[in-house]
Amino acid sequence: MYTFSSKLKTFSLVLMTIGLLGIGYGFLNAPKDIQEVEKILASESHEGHGEVKHESADEAHAVKASHEEVKDTNEATEHKEHLTHVLHQLQNKPWAALYVACIFFMLLSMGVLAFYAIQQVALAGWSPVLFRVMQGITAYLPVGSVIFFVILILCGLHFNHLFAWLVEGVTDPTSPNFDKIIAGKSGYLNFPFWIVRAAVFLIGWNLYRFYSRKNCLAQDEATDDAFYKKNFNITAGFLVFFIVTESIMSWDWIMSIDPHWSSTLFGWYVFASFFVSGITMIAMVTLYLKSRGYLEYVNTSHIHDLAKFMFGISVFWTYLWFSQFMLIWYANIPEEITYFVTRIQLYNLPFFGAVVMNFVFPILILVNTDFKRITWILVMAGVVILTGHYIDFFNMIMPGTVGDKWFIGISEIASVLFFLGLFIYVVFTALTKAPLLPKRNPYIEESKHFHY
């Protein structure tokens, strides 16, 4: 049985504490009204930090207007709308940072659950010795789901402006907030239907996670393979449910942040990102447990196979990234290309940096067969891949919520620290609840003696 070390537990609690303090600071430090926004813009202009790009007015005009009495009614209205827009962006910043970290760690555990399910239906003989590691990581899914669902409800209650289609009056032709494109999608993008879909997805995923683990533990005490067969059947059904709900989830929780834009590849793209993150986390946790003297039957061949999946899915993610980018860029349709123009102009470093971290680095490191078996190289590659895919989620969510008001500051770092600490605490607590070796799995002997 695994024992959660006091040092690791203390470390996770410290991360959560620092994270909570930083998150609280981010919310407290956000501007409360347009007067504070005027001061911020004036300060930025005075310090020469460059202009804020916005379709209604440039920063120089906004700052100048903030120091002069606005006499023209149209100019005054335009100025106020700009300040309100910037206010919403700055208020969104701590919310968006929280949202990115929350969805990243939740979907990371979901990626592990999907990988575990695939191993079950494929009747894989190499991986059963890793099943308890996978089950430990997926223990975070219920916790992450609850926090994420609460954030979605708060979005619907207008605690933030993360989703433009949730703004009041956006579907009302008589409202100044009316948006014809969003109104055309209101049959699908409306809060009641949206939150019900979210509940169905999260409950469905967590029910499978609960029953698959329950059956796996019951199989250890059984005299036949009845529980294993039952797991196979529910896993086959779950994968059908997952492949449908995963695509819809990506539209609902990420793509709808930019409601004027759509991509038919987006569901696969998001899946590739959190799937490779999940596999990487399996490798990282496995290597940690091996270093502490656990998982005696896990050998370099198991680690090598995990590294091959890390390499292969990284290539798959890059294929989807390029396919989505190249087709939209080449077609040059205004309502589609805006998505990438925004990211290239305002998020140049994280946008192309993610490609380097998620493709170039894994290709150069993990293409070598010998490197797939060297612990320190895999840990280094894993840290880069996980960081790179967090940045990928950052790129998908931040431009539509904070525009050009982004930077990696206290809110972003604190949110990652909090959810990382929570993730470590939940996962390693779950690993103490059951033996790390599933004794009665039909393929356990093949897995224990897996070599090539």
PDB file of N, CA, C and O in Angstrom, residues 18-55:
ATOM      1  N   ILE A  18      -0.825  29.293  -0.821  1.00  0.00           N
ATOM      2  CA  ILE A  18      -0.256  30.388  -1.614  1.00  0.00           C
ATOM      3  C   ILE A  18      -1.180  30.720  -2.781  1.00  0.00           C
ATOM      4  O   ILE A  18      -1.418  31.897  -3.102  1.00  0.00           O
ATOM      5  N   GLY A  19      -1.719  29.682  -3.398  1.00  0.00           N
ATOM      6  CA  GLY A  19      -2.621  29.880  -4.520  1.00  0.00           C
ATOM      7  C   GLY A  19      -3.869  30.641  -4.141  1.00  0.00           C
ATOM      8  O   GLY A  19      -4.289  31.573  -4.836  1.00  0.00           O
ATOM      9  N   LEU A  20      -4.474  30.261  -3.031  1.00  0.00           N
ATOM     10  CA  LEU A  20      -5.687  30.955  -2.570  1.00  0.00           C
ATOM     11  C   LEU A  20      -5.412  32.419  -2.269  1.00  0.00           C
ATOM     12  O   LEU A  20      -6.213  33.304  -2.604  1.00  0.00           O
ATOM     13  N   LEU A  21      -4.286  32.688  -1.620  1.00  0.00           N
ATOM     14  CA  LEU A  21      -3.929  34.075  -1.311  1.00  0.00           C
ATOM     15  C   LEU A  21      -3.739  34.887  -2.595  1.00  0.00           C
ATOM     16  O   LEU A  21      -4.207  36.029  -2.702  1.00  0.00           O
ATOM     17  N   GLY A  22      -3.052  34.291  -3.566  1.00  0.00           N
ATOM     18  CA  GLY A  22      -2.833  34.982  -4.827  1.00  0.00           C
ATOM     19  C   GLY A  22      -4.123  35.196  -5.606  1.00  0.00           C
ATOM     20  O   GLY A  22      -4.319  36.256  -6.212  1.00  0.00           O
ATOM     21  N   ILE A  23      -5.006  34.202  -5.598  1.00  0.00           N
ATOM     22  CA  ILE A  23      -6.303  34.341  -6.276  1.00  0.00           C
ATOM     23  C   ILE A  23      -7.112  35.463  -5.635  1.00  0.00           C
ATOM     24  O   ILE A  23      -7.706  36.305  -6.317  1.00  0.00           O
ATOM     25  N   GLY A  24      -7.122  35.468  -4.301  1.00  0.00           N
ATOM     26  CA  GLY A  24      -7.834  36.536  -3.591  1.00  0.00           C
ATOM     27  C   GLY A  24      -7.267  37.901  -3.903  1.00  0.00           C
ATOM     28  O   GLY A  24      -8.021  38.865  -4.125  1.00  0.00           O
ATOM     29  N   TYR A  25      -5.942  37.985  -3.970  1.00  0.00           N
ATOM     30  CA  TYR A  25      -5.304  39.261  -4.319  1.00  0.00           C
ATOM     31  C   TYR A  25      -5.711  39.706  -5.712  1.00  0.00           C
ATOM     32  O   TYR A  25      -5.970  40.896  -5.939  1.00  0.00           O
ATOM     33  N   GLY A  26      -5.766  38.762  -6.644  1.00  0.00           N
ATOM     34  CA  GLY A  26      -6.147  39.096  -8.015  1.00  0.00           C
ATOM     35  C   GLY A  26      -7.537  39.681  -8.099  1.00  0.00           C
ATOM     36  O   GLY A  26      -7.770  40.671  -8.816  1.00  0.00           O
ATOM     37  N   PHE A  27      -8.479  39.099  -7.356  1.00  0.00           N
ATOM     38  CA  PHE A  27      -9.849  39.614  -7.368  1.00  0.00           C
ATOM     39  C   PHE A  27      -9.953  40.974  -6.671  1.00  0.00           C
ATOM     40  O   PHE A  27     -10.653  41.874  -7.141  1.00  0.00           O
ATOM     41  N   LEU A  28      -9.240  41.114  -5.563  1.00  0.00           N
ATOM     42  CA  LEU A  28      -9.293  42.377  -4.833  1.00  0.00           C
ATOM     43  C   LEU A  28      -8.636  43.509  -5.609  1.00  0.00           C
ATOM     44  O   LEU A  28      -9.016  44.679  -5.482  1.00  0.00           O
ATOM     45  N   ASN A  29      -7.643  43.179  -6.414  1.00  0.00           N
ATOM     46  CA  ASN A  29      -6.883  44.187  -7.141  1.00  0.00           C
ATOM     47  C   ASN A  29      -7.528  44.578  -8.476  1.00  0.00           C
ATOM     48  O   ASN A  29      -7.081  45.510  -9.128  1.00  0.00           O
ATOM     49  N   ALA A  30      -8.578  43.862  -8.879  1.00  0.00           N
ATOM     50  CA  ALA A  30      -9.253  44.177 -10.147  1.00  0.00           C
ATOM     51  C   ALA A  30     -10.009  45.503 -10.003  1.00  0.00           C
ATOM     52  O   ALA A  30     -10.549  45.800  -8.935  1.00  0.00           O
ATOM     53  N   PRO A  31     -10.034  46.345 -11.061  1.00  0.00           N
ATOM     54  CA  PRO A  31     -10.744  47.631 -10.972  1.00  0.00           C
ATOM     55  C   PRO A  31     -12.232  47.441 -10.733  1.00  0.00           C
ATOM     56  O   PRO A  31     -12.837  46.488 -11.225  1.00  0.00           O
ATOM     57  N   LYS A  32     -12.811  48.378  -9.973  1.00  0.00           N
ATOM     58  CA  LYS A  32     -14.237  48.266  -9.617  1.00  0.00           C
ATOM     59  C   LYS A  32     -15.135  49.106 -10.509  1.00  0.00           C
ATOM     60  O   LYS A  32     -16.332  48.845 -10.623  1.00  0.00           O
ATOM     61  N   ASP A  33     -14.576  50.164 -11.112  1.00  0.00           N
ATOM     62  CA  ASP A  33     -15.409  51.053 -11.943  1.00  0.00           C
ATOM     63  C   ASP A  33     -14.554  51.682 -13.033  1.00  0.00           C
ATOM     64  O   ASP A  33     -13.328  51.513 -13.072  1.00  0.00           O
ATOM     65  N   ILE A  34     -15.212  52.451 -13.907  1.00  0.00           N
ATOM     66  CA  ILE A  34     -14.497  53.025 -15.056  1.00  0.00           C
ATOM     67  C   ILE A  34     -13.547  54.139 -14.633  1.00  0.00           C
ATOM     68  O   ILE A  34     -12.597  54.446 -15.363  1.00  0.00           O
ATOM     69  N   GLN A  35     -13.769  54.723 -13.469  1.00  0.00           N
ATOM     70  CA  GLN A  35     -12.843  55.754 -12.987  1.00  0.00           C
ATOM     71  C   GLN A  35     -11.454  55.141 -12.734  1.00  0.00           C
ATOM     72  O   GLN A  35     -10.423  55.740 -13.061  1.00  0.00           O
ATOM     73  N   GLU A  36     -11.460  53.934 -12.144  1.00  0.00           N
ATOM     74  CA  GLU A  36     -10.184  53.250 -11.919  1.00  0.00           C
ATOM     75  C   GLU A  36      -9.537  52.867 -13.238  1.00  0.00           C
ATOM     76  O   GLU A  36      -8.301  52.907 -13.382  1.00  0.00           O
ATOM     77  N   VAL A  37     -10.360  52.499 -14.214  1.00  0.00           N
ATOM     78  CA  VAL A  37      -9.834  52.151 -15.536  1.00  0.00           C
ATOM     79  C   VAL A  37      -9.159  53.354 -16.174  1.00  0.00           C
ATOM     80  O   VAL A  37      -8.081  53.240 -16.775  1.00  0.00           O
ATOM     81  N   GLU A  38      -9.773  54.541 -16.046  1.00  0.00           N
ATOM     82  CA  GLU A  38      -9.187  55.763 -16.595  1.00  0.00           C
ATOM     83  C   GLU A  38      -7.808  56.021 -15.994  1.00  0.00           C
ATOM     84  O   GLU A  38      -6.871  56.403 -16.697  1.00  0.00           O
ATOM     85  N   LYS A  39      -7.683  55.800 -14.683  1.00  0.00           N
ATOM     86  CA  LYS A  39      -6.396  56.003 -14.023  1.00  0.00           C
ATOM     87  C   LYS A  39      -5.356  55.001 -14.529  1.00  0.00           C
ATOM     88  O   LYS A  39      -4.182  55.353 -14.726  1.00  0.00           O
ATOM     89  N   ILE A  40      -5.802  53.753 -14.733  1.00  0.00           N
ATOM     90  CA  ILE A  40      -4.883  52.726 -15.222  1.00  0.00           C
ATOM     91  C   ILE A  40      -4.399  53.060 -16.625  1.00  0.00           C
ATOM     92  O   ILE A  40      -3.201  52.978 -16.927  1.00  0.00           O
ATOM     93  N   LEU A  41      -5.331  53.454 -17.498  1.00  0.00           N
ATOM     94  CA  LEU A  41      -4.963  53.804 -18.866  1.00  0.00           C
ATOM     95  C   LEU A  41      -4.045  55.024 -18.900  1.00  0.00           C
ATOM     96  O   LEU A  41      -3.087  55.074 -19.679  1.00  0.00           O
ATOM     97  N   ALA A  42      -4.345  55.985 -18.057  1.00  0.00           N
ATOM     98  CA  ALA A  42      -3.502  57.180 -17.992  1.00  0.00           C
ATOM     99  C   ALA A  42      -2.099  56.833 -17.520  1.00  0.00           C
ATOM    100  O   ALA A  42      -1.099  57.330 -18.038  1.00  0.00           O
ATOM    101  N   SER A  43      -2.024  55.943 -16.524  1.00  0.00           N
ATOM    102  CA  SER A  43      -0.726  55.520 -15.999  1.00  0.00           C
ATOM    103  C   SER A  43       0.074  54.760 -17.052  1.00  0.00           C
ATOM    104  O   SER A  43       1.268  54.981 -17.218  1.00  0.00           O
ATOM    105  N   GLU A  44      -0.607  53.871 -17.791  1.00  0.00           N
ATOM    106  CA  GLU A  44       0.066  53.102 -18.837  1.00  0.00           C
ATOM    107  C   GLU A  44       0.597  54.023 -19.933  1.00  0.00           C
ATOM    108  O   GLU A  44       1.694  53.842 -20.441  1.00  0.00           O
ATOM    109  N   SER A  45      -0.205  55.036 -20.277  1.00  0.00           N
ATOM    110  CA  SER A  45       0.207  55.983 -21.315  1.00  0.00           C
ATOM    111  C   SER A  45       1.406  56.806 -20.840  1.00  0.00           C
ATOM    112  O   SER A  45       2.360  57.031 -21.582  1.00  0.00           O
ATOM    113  N   HIS A  46       1.357  57.208 -19.582  1.00  0.00           N
ATOM    114  CA  HIS A  46       2.427  58.033 -19.023  1.00  0.00           C
ATOM    115  C   HIS A  46       3.742  57.270 -18.970  1.00  0.00           C
ATOM    116  O   HIS A  46       4.821  57.828 -19.183  1.00  0.00           O
ATOM    117  N   GLU A  47       3.656  55.953 -18.680  1.00  0.00           N
ATOM    118  CA  GLU A  47       4.856  55.139 -18.563  1.00  0.00           C
ATOM    119  C   GLU A  47       5.331  54.627 -19.907  1.00  0.00           C
ATOM    120  O   GLU A  47       6.353  53.948 -19.993  1.00  0.00           O
ATOM    121  N   GLY A  48       4.549  54.915 -20.979  1.00  0.00           N
ATOM    122  CA  GLY A  48       4.966  54.537 -22.324  1.00  0.00           C
ATOM    123  C   GLY A  48       4.914  53.055 -22.584  1.00  0.00           C
ATOM    124  O   GLY A  48       5.787  52.496 -23.243  1.00  0.00           O
ATOM    125  N   HIS A  49       3.876  52.393 -22.070  1.00  0.00           N
ATOM    126  CA  HIS A  49       3.759  50.955 -22.251  1.00  0.00           C
ATOM    127  C   HIS A  49       3.106  50.576 -23.567  1.00  0.00           C
ATOM    128  O   HIS A  49       2.728  49.444 -23.757  1.00  0.00           O
ATOM    129  N   GLY A  50       2.918  51.524 -24.442  1.00  0.00           N
ATOM    130  CA  GLY A  50       2.333  51.183 -25.744  1.00  0.00           C
ATOM    131  C   GLY A  50       0.855  51.401 -25.758  1.00  0.00           C
ATOM    132  O   GLY A  50       0.234  51.731 -24.756  1.00  0.00           O
ATOM    133  N   GLU A  51       0.247  51.209 -26.930  1.00  0.00           N
ATOM    134  CA  GLU A  51      -1.174  51.470 -27.085  1.00  0.00           C
ATOM    135  C   GLU A  51      -1.998  50.224 -26.883  1.00  0.00           C
ATOM    136  O   GLU A  51      -1.548  49.120 -27.106  1.00  0.00           O
ATOM    137  N   VAL A  52      -3.220  50.415 -26.433  1.00  0.00           N
ATOM    138  CA  VAL A  52      -4.185  49.337 -26.278  1.00  0.00           C
ATOM    139  C   VAL A  52      -5.007  49.294 -27.534  1.00  0.00           C
ATOM    140  O   VAL A  52      -5.672  50.265 -27.876  1.00  0.00           O
ATOM    141  N   LYS A  53      -4.979  48.190 -28.245  1.00  0.00           N
ATOM    142  CA  LYS A  53      -5.719  48.092 -29.495  1.00  0.00           C
ATOM    143  C   LYS A  53      -7.163  47.741 -29.195  1.00  0.00           C
ATOM    144  O   LYS A  53      -7.435  46.752 -28.544  1.00  0.00           O
ATOM    145  N   HIS A  54      -8.051  48.543 -29.745  1.00  0.00           N
ATOM    146  CA  HIS A  54      -9.475  48.242 -29.596  1.00  0.00           C
ATOM    147  C   HIS A  54     -10.204  48.859 -30.756  1.00  0.00           C
ATOM    148  O   HIS A  54      -9.882  49.974 -31.190  1.00  0.00           O
ATOM    149  N   GLU A  55     -11.209  48.156 -31.284  1.00  0.00           N
ATOM    150  CA  GLU A  55     -11.852  48.564 -32.512  1.00  0.00           C
ATOM    151  C   GLU A  55     -12.572  49.901 -32.397  1.00  0.00           C
ATOM    152  O   GLU A  55     -12.763  50.612 -33.376  1.00  0.00           O
TER     153      GLU A  55
END
